GROMACS .gro file of C-alpha atoms in nm:
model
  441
    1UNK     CA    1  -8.560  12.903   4.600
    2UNK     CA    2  -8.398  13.259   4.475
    3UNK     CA    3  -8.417  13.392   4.126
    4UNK     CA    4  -8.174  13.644   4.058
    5UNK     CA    5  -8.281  14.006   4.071
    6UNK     CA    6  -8.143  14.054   3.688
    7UNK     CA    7  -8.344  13.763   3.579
    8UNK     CA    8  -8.683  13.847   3.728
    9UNK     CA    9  -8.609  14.188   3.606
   10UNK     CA   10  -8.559  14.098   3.237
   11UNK     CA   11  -8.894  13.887   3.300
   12UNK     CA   12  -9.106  14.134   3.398
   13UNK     CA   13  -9.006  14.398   3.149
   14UNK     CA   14  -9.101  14.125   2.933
   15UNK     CA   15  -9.422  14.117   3.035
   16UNK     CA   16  -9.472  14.467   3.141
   17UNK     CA   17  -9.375  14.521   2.732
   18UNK     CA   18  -9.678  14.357   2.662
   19UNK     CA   19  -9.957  14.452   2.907
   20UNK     CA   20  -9.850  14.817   2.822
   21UNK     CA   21  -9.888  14.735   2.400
   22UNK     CA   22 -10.236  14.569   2.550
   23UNK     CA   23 -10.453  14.814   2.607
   24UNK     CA   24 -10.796  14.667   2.519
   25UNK     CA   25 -10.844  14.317   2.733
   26UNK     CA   26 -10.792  13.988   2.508
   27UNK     CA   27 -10.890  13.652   2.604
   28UNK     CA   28 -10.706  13.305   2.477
   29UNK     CA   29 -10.777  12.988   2.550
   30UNK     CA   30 -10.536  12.705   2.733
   31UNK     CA   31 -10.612  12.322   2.605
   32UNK     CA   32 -10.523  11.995   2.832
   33UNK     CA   33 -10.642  11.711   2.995
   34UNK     CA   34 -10.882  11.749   3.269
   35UNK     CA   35 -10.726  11.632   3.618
   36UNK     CA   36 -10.581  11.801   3.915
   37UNK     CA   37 -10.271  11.989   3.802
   38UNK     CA   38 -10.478  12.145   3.544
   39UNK     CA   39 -10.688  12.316   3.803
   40UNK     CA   40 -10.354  12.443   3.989
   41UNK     CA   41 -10.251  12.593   3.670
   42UNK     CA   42 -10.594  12.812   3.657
   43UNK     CA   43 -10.505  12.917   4.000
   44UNK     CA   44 -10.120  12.996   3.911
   45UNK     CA   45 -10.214  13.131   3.599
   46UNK     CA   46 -10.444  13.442   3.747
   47UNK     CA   47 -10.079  13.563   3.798
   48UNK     CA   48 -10.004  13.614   3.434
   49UNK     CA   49 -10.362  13.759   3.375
   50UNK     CA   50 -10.312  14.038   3.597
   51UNK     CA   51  -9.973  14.119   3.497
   52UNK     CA   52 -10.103  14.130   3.108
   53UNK     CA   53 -10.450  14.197   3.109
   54UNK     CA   54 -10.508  13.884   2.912
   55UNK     CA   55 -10.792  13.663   3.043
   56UNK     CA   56 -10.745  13.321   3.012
   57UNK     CA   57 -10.938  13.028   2.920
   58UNK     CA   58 -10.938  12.680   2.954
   59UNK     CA   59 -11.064  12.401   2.806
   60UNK     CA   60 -11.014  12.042   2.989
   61UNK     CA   61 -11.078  11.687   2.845
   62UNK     CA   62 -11.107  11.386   3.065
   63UNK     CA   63 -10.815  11.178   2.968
   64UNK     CA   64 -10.975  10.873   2.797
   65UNK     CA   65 -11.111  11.162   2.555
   66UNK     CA   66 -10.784  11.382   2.558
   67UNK     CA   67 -10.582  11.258   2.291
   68UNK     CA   68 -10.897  11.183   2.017
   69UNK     CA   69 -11.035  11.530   2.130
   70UNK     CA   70 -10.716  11.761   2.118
   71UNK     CA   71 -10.551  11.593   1.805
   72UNK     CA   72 -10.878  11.621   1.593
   73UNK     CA   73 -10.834  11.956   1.687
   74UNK     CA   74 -10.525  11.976   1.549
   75UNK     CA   75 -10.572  11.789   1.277
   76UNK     CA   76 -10.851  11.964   1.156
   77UNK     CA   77 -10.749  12.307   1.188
   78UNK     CA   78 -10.945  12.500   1.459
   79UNK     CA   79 -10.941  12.787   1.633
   80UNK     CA   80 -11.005  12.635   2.010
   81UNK     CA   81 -10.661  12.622   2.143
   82UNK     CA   82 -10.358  12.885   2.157
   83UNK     CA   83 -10.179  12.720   2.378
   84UNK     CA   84 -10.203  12.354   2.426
   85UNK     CA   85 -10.034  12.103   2.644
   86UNK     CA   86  -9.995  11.793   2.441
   87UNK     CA   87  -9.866  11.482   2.543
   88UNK     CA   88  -9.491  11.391   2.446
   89UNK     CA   89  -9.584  11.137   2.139
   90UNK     CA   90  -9.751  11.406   1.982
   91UNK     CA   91  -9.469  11.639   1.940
   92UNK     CA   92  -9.340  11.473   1.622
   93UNK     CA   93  -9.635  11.491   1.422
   94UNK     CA   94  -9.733  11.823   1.542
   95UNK     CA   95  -9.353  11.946   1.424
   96UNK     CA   96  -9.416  11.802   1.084
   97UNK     CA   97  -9.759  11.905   1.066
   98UNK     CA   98  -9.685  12.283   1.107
   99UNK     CA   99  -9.952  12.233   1.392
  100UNK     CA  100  -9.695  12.369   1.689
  101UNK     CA  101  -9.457  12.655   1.669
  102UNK     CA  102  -9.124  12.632   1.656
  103UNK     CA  103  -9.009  12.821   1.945
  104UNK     CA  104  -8.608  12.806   1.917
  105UNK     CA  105  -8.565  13.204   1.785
  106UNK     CA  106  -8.814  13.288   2.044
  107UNK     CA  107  -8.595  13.098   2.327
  108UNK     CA  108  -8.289  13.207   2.178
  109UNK     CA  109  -8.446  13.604   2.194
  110UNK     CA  110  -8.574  13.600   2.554
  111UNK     CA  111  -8.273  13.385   2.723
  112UNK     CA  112  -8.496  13.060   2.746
  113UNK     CA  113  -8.253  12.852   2.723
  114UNK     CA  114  -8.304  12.420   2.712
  115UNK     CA  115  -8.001  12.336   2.940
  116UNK     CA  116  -8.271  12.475   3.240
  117UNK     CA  117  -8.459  12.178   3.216
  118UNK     CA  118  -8.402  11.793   3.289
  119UNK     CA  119  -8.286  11.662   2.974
  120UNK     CA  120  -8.486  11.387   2.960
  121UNK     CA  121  -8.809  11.629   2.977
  122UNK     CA  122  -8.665  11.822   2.687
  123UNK     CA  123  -8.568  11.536   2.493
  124UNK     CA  124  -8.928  11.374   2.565
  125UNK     CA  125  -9.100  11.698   2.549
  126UNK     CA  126  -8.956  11.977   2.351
  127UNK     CA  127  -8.729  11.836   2.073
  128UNK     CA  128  -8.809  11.731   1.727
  129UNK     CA  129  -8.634  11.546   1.562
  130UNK     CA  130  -8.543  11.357   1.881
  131UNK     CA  131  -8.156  11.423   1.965
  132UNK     CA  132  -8.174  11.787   1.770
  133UNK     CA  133  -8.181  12.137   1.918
  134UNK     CA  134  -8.529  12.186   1.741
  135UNK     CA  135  -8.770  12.306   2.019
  136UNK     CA  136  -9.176  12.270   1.964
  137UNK     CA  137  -9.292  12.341   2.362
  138UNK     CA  138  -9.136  12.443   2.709
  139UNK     CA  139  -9.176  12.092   2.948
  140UNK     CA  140  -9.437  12.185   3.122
  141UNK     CA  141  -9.531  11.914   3.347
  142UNK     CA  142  -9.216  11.619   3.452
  143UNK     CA  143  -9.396  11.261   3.532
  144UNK     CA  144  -9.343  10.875   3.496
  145UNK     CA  145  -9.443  10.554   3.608
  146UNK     CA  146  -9.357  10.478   3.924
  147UNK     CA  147  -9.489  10.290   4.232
  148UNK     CA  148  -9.671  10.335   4.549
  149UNK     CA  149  -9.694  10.018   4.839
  150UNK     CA  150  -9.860  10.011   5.191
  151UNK     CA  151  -9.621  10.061   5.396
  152UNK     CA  152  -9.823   9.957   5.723
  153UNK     CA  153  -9.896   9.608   5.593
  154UNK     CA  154  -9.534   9.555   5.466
  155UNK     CA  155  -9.394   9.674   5.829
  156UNK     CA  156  -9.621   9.381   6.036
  157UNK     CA  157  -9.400   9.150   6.198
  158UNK     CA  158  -9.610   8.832   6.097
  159UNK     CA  159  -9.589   8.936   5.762
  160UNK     CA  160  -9.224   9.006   5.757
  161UNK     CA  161  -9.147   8.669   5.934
  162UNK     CA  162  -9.393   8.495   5.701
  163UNK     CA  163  -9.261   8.651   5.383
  164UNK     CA  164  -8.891   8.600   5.489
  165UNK     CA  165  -8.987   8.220   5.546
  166UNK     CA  166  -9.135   8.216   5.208
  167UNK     CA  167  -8.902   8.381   4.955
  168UNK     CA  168  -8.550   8.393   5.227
  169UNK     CA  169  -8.522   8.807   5.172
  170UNK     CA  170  -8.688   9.063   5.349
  171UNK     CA  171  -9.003   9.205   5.266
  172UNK     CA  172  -8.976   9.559   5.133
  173UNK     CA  173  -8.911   9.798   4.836
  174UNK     CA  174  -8.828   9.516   4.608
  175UNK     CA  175  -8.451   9.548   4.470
  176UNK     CA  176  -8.553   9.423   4.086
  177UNK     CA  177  -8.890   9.334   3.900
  178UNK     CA  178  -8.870   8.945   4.059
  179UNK     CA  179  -8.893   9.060   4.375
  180UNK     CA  180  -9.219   9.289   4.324
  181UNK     CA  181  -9.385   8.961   4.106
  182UNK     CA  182  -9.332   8.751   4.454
  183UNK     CA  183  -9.460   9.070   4.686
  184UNK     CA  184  -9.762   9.059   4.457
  185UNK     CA  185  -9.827   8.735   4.456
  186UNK     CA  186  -9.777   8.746   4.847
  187UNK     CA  187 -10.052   8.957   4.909
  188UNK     CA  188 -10.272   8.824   4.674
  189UNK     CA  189 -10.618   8.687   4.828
  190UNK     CA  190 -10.437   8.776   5.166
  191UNK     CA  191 -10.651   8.865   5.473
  192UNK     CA  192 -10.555   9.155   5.586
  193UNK     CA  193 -10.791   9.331   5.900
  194UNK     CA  194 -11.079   9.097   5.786
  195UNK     CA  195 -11.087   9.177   5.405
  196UNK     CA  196 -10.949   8.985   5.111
  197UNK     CA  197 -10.667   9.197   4.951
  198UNK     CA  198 -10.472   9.140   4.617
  199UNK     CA  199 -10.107   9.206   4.497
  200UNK     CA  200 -10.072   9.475   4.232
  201UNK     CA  201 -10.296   9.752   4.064
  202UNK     CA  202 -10.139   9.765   3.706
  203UNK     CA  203 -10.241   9.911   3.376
  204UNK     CA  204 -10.406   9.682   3.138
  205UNK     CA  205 -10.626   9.919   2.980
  206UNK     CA  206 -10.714   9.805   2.609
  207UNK     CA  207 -10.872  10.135   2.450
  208UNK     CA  208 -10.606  10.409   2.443
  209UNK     CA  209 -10.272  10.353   2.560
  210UNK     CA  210 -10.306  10.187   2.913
  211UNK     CA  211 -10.142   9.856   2.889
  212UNK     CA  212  -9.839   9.977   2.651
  213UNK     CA  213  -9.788  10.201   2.880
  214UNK     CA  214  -9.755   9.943   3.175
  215UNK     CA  215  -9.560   9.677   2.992
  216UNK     CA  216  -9.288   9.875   2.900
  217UNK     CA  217  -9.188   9.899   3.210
  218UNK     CA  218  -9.064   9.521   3.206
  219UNK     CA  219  -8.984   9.551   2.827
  220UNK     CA  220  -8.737   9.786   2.830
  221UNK     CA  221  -8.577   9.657   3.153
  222UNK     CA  222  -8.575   9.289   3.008
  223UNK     CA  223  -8.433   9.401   2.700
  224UNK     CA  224  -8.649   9.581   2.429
  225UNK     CA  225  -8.557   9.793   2.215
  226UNK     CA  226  -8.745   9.981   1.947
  227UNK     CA  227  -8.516   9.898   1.698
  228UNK     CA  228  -8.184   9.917   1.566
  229UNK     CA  229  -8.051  10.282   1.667
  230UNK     CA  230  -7.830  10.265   1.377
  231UNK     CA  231  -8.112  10.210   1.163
  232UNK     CA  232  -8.425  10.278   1.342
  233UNK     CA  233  -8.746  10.178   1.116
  234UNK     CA  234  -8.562   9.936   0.875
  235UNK     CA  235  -8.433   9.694   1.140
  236UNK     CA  236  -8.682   9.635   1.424
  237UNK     CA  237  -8.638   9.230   1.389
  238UNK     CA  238  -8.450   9.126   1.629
  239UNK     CA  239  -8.494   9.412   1.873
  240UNK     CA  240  -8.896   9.412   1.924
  241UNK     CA  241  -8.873   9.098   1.936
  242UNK     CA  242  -8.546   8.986   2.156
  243UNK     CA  243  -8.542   8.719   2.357
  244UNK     CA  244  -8.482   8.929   2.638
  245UNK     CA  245  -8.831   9.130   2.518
  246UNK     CA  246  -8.987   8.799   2.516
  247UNK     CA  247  -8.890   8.798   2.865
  248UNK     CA  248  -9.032   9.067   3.009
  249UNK     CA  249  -9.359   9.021   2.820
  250UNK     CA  250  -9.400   8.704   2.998
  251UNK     CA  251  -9.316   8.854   3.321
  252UNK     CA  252  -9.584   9.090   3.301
  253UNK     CA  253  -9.860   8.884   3.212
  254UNK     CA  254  -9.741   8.612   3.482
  255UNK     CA  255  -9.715   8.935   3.743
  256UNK     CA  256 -10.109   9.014   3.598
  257UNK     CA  257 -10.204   8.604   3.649
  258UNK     CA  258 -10.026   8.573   3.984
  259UNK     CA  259 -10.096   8.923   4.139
  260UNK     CA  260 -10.368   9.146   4.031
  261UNK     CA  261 -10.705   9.151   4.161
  262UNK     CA  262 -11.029   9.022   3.954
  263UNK     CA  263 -11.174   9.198   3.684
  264UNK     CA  264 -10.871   9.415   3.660
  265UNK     CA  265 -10.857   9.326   3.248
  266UNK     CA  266 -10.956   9.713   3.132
  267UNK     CA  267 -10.782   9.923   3.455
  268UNK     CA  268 -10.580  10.251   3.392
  269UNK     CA  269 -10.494  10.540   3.596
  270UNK     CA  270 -10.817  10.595   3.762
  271UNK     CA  271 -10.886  10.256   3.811
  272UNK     CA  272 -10.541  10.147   3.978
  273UNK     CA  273 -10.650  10.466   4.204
  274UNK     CA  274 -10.962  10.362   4.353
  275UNK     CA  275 -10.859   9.979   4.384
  276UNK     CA  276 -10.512  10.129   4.604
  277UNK     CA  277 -10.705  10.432   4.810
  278UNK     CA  278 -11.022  10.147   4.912
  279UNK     CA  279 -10.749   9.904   5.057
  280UNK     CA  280 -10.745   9.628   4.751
  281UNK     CA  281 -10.408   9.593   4.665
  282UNK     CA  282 -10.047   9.580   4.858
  283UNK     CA  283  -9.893   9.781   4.530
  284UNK     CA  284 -10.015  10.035   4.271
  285UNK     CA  285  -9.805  10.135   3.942
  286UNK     CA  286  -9.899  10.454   3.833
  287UNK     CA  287  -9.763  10.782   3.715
  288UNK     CA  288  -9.624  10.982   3.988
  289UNK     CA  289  -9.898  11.315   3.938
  290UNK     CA  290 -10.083  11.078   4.138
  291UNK     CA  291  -9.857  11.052   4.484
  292UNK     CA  292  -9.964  11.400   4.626
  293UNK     CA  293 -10.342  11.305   4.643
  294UNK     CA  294 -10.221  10.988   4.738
  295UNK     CA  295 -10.031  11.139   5.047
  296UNK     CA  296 -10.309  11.343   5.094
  297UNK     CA  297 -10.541  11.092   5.139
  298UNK     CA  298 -10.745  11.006   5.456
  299UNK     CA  299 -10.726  10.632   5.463
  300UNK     CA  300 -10.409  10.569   5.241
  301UNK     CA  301 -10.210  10.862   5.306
  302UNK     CA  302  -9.926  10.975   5.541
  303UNK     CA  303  -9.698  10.678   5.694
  304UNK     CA  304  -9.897  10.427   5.533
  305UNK     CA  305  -9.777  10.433   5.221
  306UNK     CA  306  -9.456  10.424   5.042
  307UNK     CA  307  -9.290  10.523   4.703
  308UNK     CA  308  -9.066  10.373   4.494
  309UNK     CA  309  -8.906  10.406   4.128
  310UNK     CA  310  -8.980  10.085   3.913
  311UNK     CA  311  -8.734   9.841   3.970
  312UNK     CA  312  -8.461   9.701   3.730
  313UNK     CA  313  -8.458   9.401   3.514
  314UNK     CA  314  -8.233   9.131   3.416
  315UNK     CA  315  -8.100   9.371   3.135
  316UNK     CA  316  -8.130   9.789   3.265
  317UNK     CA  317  -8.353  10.018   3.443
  318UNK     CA  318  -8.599  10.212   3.289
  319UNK     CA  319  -8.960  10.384   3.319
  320UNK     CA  320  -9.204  10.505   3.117
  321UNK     CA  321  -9.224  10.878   3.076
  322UNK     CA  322  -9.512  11.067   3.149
  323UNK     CA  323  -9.603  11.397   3.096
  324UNK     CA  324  -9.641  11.714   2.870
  325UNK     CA  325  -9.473  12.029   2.718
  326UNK     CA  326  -9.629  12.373   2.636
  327UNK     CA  327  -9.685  12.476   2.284
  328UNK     CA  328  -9.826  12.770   2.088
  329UNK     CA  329 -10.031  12.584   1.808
  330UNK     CA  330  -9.985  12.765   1.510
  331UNK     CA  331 -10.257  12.895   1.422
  332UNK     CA  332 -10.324  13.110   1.685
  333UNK     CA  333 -10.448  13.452   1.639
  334UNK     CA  334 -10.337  13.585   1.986
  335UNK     CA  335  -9.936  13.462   1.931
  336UNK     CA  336  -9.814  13.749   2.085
  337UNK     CA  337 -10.014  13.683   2.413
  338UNK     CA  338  -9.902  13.320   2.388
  339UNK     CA  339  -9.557  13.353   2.408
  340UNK     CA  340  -9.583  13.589   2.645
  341UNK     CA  341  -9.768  13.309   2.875
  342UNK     CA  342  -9.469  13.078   2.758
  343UNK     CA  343  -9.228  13.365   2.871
  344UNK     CA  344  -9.370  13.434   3.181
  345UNK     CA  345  -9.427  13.020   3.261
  346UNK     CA  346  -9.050  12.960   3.216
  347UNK     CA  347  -8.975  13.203   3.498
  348UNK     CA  348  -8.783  13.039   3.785
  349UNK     CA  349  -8.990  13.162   4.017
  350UNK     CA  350  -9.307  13.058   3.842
  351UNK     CA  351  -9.211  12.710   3.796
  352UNK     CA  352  -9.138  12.695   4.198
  353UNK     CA  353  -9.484  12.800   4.275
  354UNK     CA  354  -9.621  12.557   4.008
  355UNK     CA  355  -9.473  12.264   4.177
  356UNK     CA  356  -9.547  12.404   4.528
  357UNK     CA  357  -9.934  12.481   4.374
  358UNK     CA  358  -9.944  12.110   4.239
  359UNK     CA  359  -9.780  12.092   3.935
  360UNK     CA  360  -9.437  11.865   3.872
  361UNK     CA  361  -9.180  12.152   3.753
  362UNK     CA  362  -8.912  12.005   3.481
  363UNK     CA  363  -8.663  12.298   3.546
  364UNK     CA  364  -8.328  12.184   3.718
  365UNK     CA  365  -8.364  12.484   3.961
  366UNK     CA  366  -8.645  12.347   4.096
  367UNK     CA  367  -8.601  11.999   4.101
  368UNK     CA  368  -8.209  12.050   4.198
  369UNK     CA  369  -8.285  12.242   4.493
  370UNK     CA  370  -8.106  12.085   4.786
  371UNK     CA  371  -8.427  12.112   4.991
  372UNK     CA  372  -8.659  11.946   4.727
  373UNK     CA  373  -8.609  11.536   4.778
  374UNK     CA  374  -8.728  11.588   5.146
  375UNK     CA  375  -8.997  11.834   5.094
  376UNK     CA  376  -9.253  11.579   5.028
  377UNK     CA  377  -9.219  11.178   5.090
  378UNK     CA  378  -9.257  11.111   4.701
  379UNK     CA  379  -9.034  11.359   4.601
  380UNK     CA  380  -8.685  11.100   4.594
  381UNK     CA  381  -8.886  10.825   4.446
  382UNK     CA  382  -8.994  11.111   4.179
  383UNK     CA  383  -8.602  11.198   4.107
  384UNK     CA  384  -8.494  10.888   4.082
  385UNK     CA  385  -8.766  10.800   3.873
  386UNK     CA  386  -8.697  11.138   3.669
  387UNK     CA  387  -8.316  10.983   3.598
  388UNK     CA  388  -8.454  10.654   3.428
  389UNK     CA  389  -8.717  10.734   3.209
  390UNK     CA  390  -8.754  10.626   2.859
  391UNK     CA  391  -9.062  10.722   2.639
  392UNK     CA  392  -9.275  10.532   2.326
  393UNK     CA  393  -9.254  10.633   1.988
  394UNK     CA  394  -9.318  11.041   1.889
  395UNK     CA  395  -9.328  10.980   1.491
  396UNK     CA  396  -9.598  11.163   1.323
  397UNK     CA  397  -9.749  10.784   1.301
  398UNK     CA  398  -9.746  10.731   1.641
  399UNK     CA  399 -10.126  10.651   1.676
  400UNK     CA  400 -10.094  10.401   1.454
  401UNK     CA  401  -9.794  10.245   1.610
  402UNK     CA  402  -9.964  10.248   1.947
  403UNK     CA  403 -10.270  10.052   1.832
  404UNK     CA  404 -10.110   9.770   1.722
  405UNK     CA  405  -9.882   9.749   2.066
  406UNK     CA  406 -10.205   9.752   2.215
  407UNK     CA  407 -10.349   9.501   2.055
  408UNK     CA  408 -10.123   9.248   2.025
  409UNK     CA  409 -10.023   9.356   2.411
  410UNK     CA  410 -10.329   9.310   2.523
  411UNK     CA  411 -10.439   9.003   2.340
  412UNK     CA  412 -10.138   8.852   2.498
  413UNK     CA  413 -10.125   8.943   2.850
  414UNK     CA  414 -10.502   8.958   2.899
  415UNK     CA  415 -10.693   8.741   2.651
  416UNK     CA  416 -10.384   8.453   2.709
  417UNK     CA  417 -10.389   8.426   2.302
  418UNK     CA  418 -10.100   8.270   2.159
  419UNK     CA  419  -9.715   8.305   2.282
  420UNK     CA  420  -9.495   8.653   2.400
  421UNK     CA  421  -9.286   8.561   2.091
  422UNK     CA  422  -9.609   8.535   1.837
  423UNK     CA  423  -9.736   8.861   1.979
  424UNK     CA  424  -9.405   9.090   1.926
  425UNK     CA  425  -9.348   8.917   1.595
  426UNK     CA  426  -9.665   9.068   1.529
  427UNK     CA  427  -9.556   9.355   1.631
  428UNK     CA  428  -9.293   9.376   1.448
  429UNK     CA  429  -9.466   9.324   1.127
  430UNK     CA  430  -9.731   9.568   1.208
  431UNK     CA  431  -9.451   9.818   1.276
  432UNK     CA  432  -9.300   9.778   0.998
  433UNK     CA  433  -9.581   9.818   0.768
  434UNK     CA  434  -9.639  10.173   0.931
  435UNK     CA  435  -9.307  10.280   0.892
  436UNK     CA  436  -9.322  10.159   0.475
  437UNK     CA  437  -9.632  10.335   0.446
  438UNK     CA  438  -9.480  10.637   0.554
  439UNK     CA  439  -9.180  10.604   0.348
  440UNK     CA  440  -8.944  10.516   0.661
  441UNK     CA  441  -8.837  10.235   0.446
   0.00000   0.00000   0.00000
């Protein structure tokens, strides 16, 4: 891609400005989750070091430790982090925490400017409140739930005649969430080359925020809502708790009875990885910052698999966001340097080597380019994905909030206690005592 000559130009002085004020060598430290874009940032980041003179650290948590690691940390005050990539719930109680910067005059003063960016990143990102030009981090990283199949076992003739016999369509990227619950439960205890395969890799994973973040991709496209958007914490009755919710919480614990392999009660990201890359499973849902080391990979990889966006419901099409902005955290004592790293990230041609490097760039110019949806094989699943995404709760209580979906998710789906409509009732009561404790209502 090109970057106009007055735009890199403004950038560099920019930086320039601040290597020159610089003169003894300072050293800050970068804080996220510990996985494979992170180490292409250390890589793309040695640019910024040698045009500042800053050295940079980095400090990476494995991410069933991330979010009780990083938000103790910024709950309690320290000194670790200056910059820290945080995951999109957080942003709300890091606003009204005074735990993240608020970056808007700094934006406004270096020609940063929001509209650069997907608007569902900076929405599920950046803003706080949500639908407000108040800006707490620069999207840094653009992901979302999406889906990978093998292709080489959905193109075998006997398969394709033996599916279309079965179900009277043609087996393929299924058109809504019905047909991927009968492609799962097609493959399931299948033979395939002499070994027993199953349907679907899903998330079901009970200690963090693994299956909530799996179901709602049938919630919201059955129905859910997370309340009234006219009155948003008061009135969640009715909207939690639809009968078109119901719906789709049913449909995924019949896709988990029907189509998921044994012992898949606890799986998340890295689970769902290692069940699709040793041939278990016909379909894997997982976020998309997976795909590259999925294409990349020797027994998986190249023709044999596919891509796809999760597929619509009875009532819309949705998917779960994923992903992360940049912040300063506020008590920093190297701010300068750190918004000099957020200056010199937002460059165009920065982001274009992040994605290129690894990374999933949220700026337009990137993602826009007419050359990008064929540059990789996941890359149109990724856009389409990109235009659908919806996101969980970012109140400051959001921990709280995400427990109890977890629970009575889980307890549901996995355990097989009580009804879909017993567990979002719950829900909704457990909600709404959250929201009353923090004076919501």
């Amino acid at each position: 891609m090109k970057t106009s000559n007055l735009m890199m130009a403004t950038a560099m002085a920019t930086i320039s400005a601040f290597a020159a004020t610089n003169a003894s060598a300072e050293t800050m430290t970068l804080c996220w989750a510990a996985w494979d874009p992170a180490n292409a940032l250390v890589e793309l980041s040695k640019d910024f070091e040698g045009k500042t003179g800053v050295d940079m650290e980095f400090e990476f948590v494995p991410w069933p430790n991330f979010a009780d690691r990083m938000l103790n940390e910024l709950n309690s005050g320290g000194k670790l982090c200056d910059l820290m990539i945080g995951d999109s719930q957080w942003i709300g109680g890091a606003a009204e925490n005074g735990q993240y910067l608020k970056l808007n005059d700094f934006f406004d003063a270096n020609g940063i400017t929001m509209d650069d960016f997907l608007p569902a990143t900076v929405t599920g990102y950046a803003e706080w409140p949500k639908g407000t030009p108040n800006y707490w981090a620069l999207p840094a990283y653009a992901d979302v739930v999406g889906w990978t199949y093998r292709k080489d076992w959905f193109s075998r003739p006997e398969l394709q005649k033996e599916f279309k016999d079965k179900y009277g369509y043609d087996l393929g990227i299924p058109a809504d969430l019905s047909q991927l619950k009968d492609i799962a439960e097609f493959f399931q205890g299948r033979d395939i080359d002499g070994k027993t395969v199953y349907g679907a890799a899903i998330y079901t994973e009970r200690g963090s925020e693994g299956i909530t973040m799996g179901v709602t991709n049938a919630l919201y496209n059955y129905g859910f809502e997370y309340g009234n958007p006219e009155n948003p914490y008061a009135e969640l009755d009715g909207y939690v708790n639809s009968e078109g919710a119901i719906a789709g919480l049913e449909f995924y614990k019949a896709l988990y009875d029907v189509g998921t392999p044994p012992g898949s009660s606890d799986w998340y990201m890295s689970e769902d990885i290692d069940a699709y890359k040793s041939g278990q499973v016909a379909l894997q849902m997982n976020f998309a910052f997976i795909w590259p080391g999925v294409n990349a990979d020797p027994n998986v990889g190249g023709d044999r698999t596919g891509y796809f966006a999760n597929p619509p419901g009875p009532a819309g099409h949705y998917a779960q966001l994923g992903g992360q902005g940049i912040s300063v955290v506020a008590n920093t004592e190297h701010k300068d340097a750190a918004l000099a790293y957020i200056k010199w990230f937002a460059q165009p041609e920065i982001q274009a080597r992040w994605t290129e490097m690894g990374g999933a760039s949220a700026m337009r110019a990137v993602v826009e380019d007419p050359a990008f949806p064929d540059a990789q094989p996941y890359n149109k699943a990724f856009l389409e994905s990109m235009a659908i995404v919806k996101d969980f709760w970012a109140e400051p209580s959001y921990a709280s909030l995400l427990l109890a979906m977890q629970d009575r998710v889980h307890k549901y789906v996995v355990a097989g206690q009580g009804t879909a409509k017993e567990a979002l009732d719950g829900l909704v009561k457990d909600w709404t005592e959250v929201f009353e404790d923090e004076g919501k209502i």
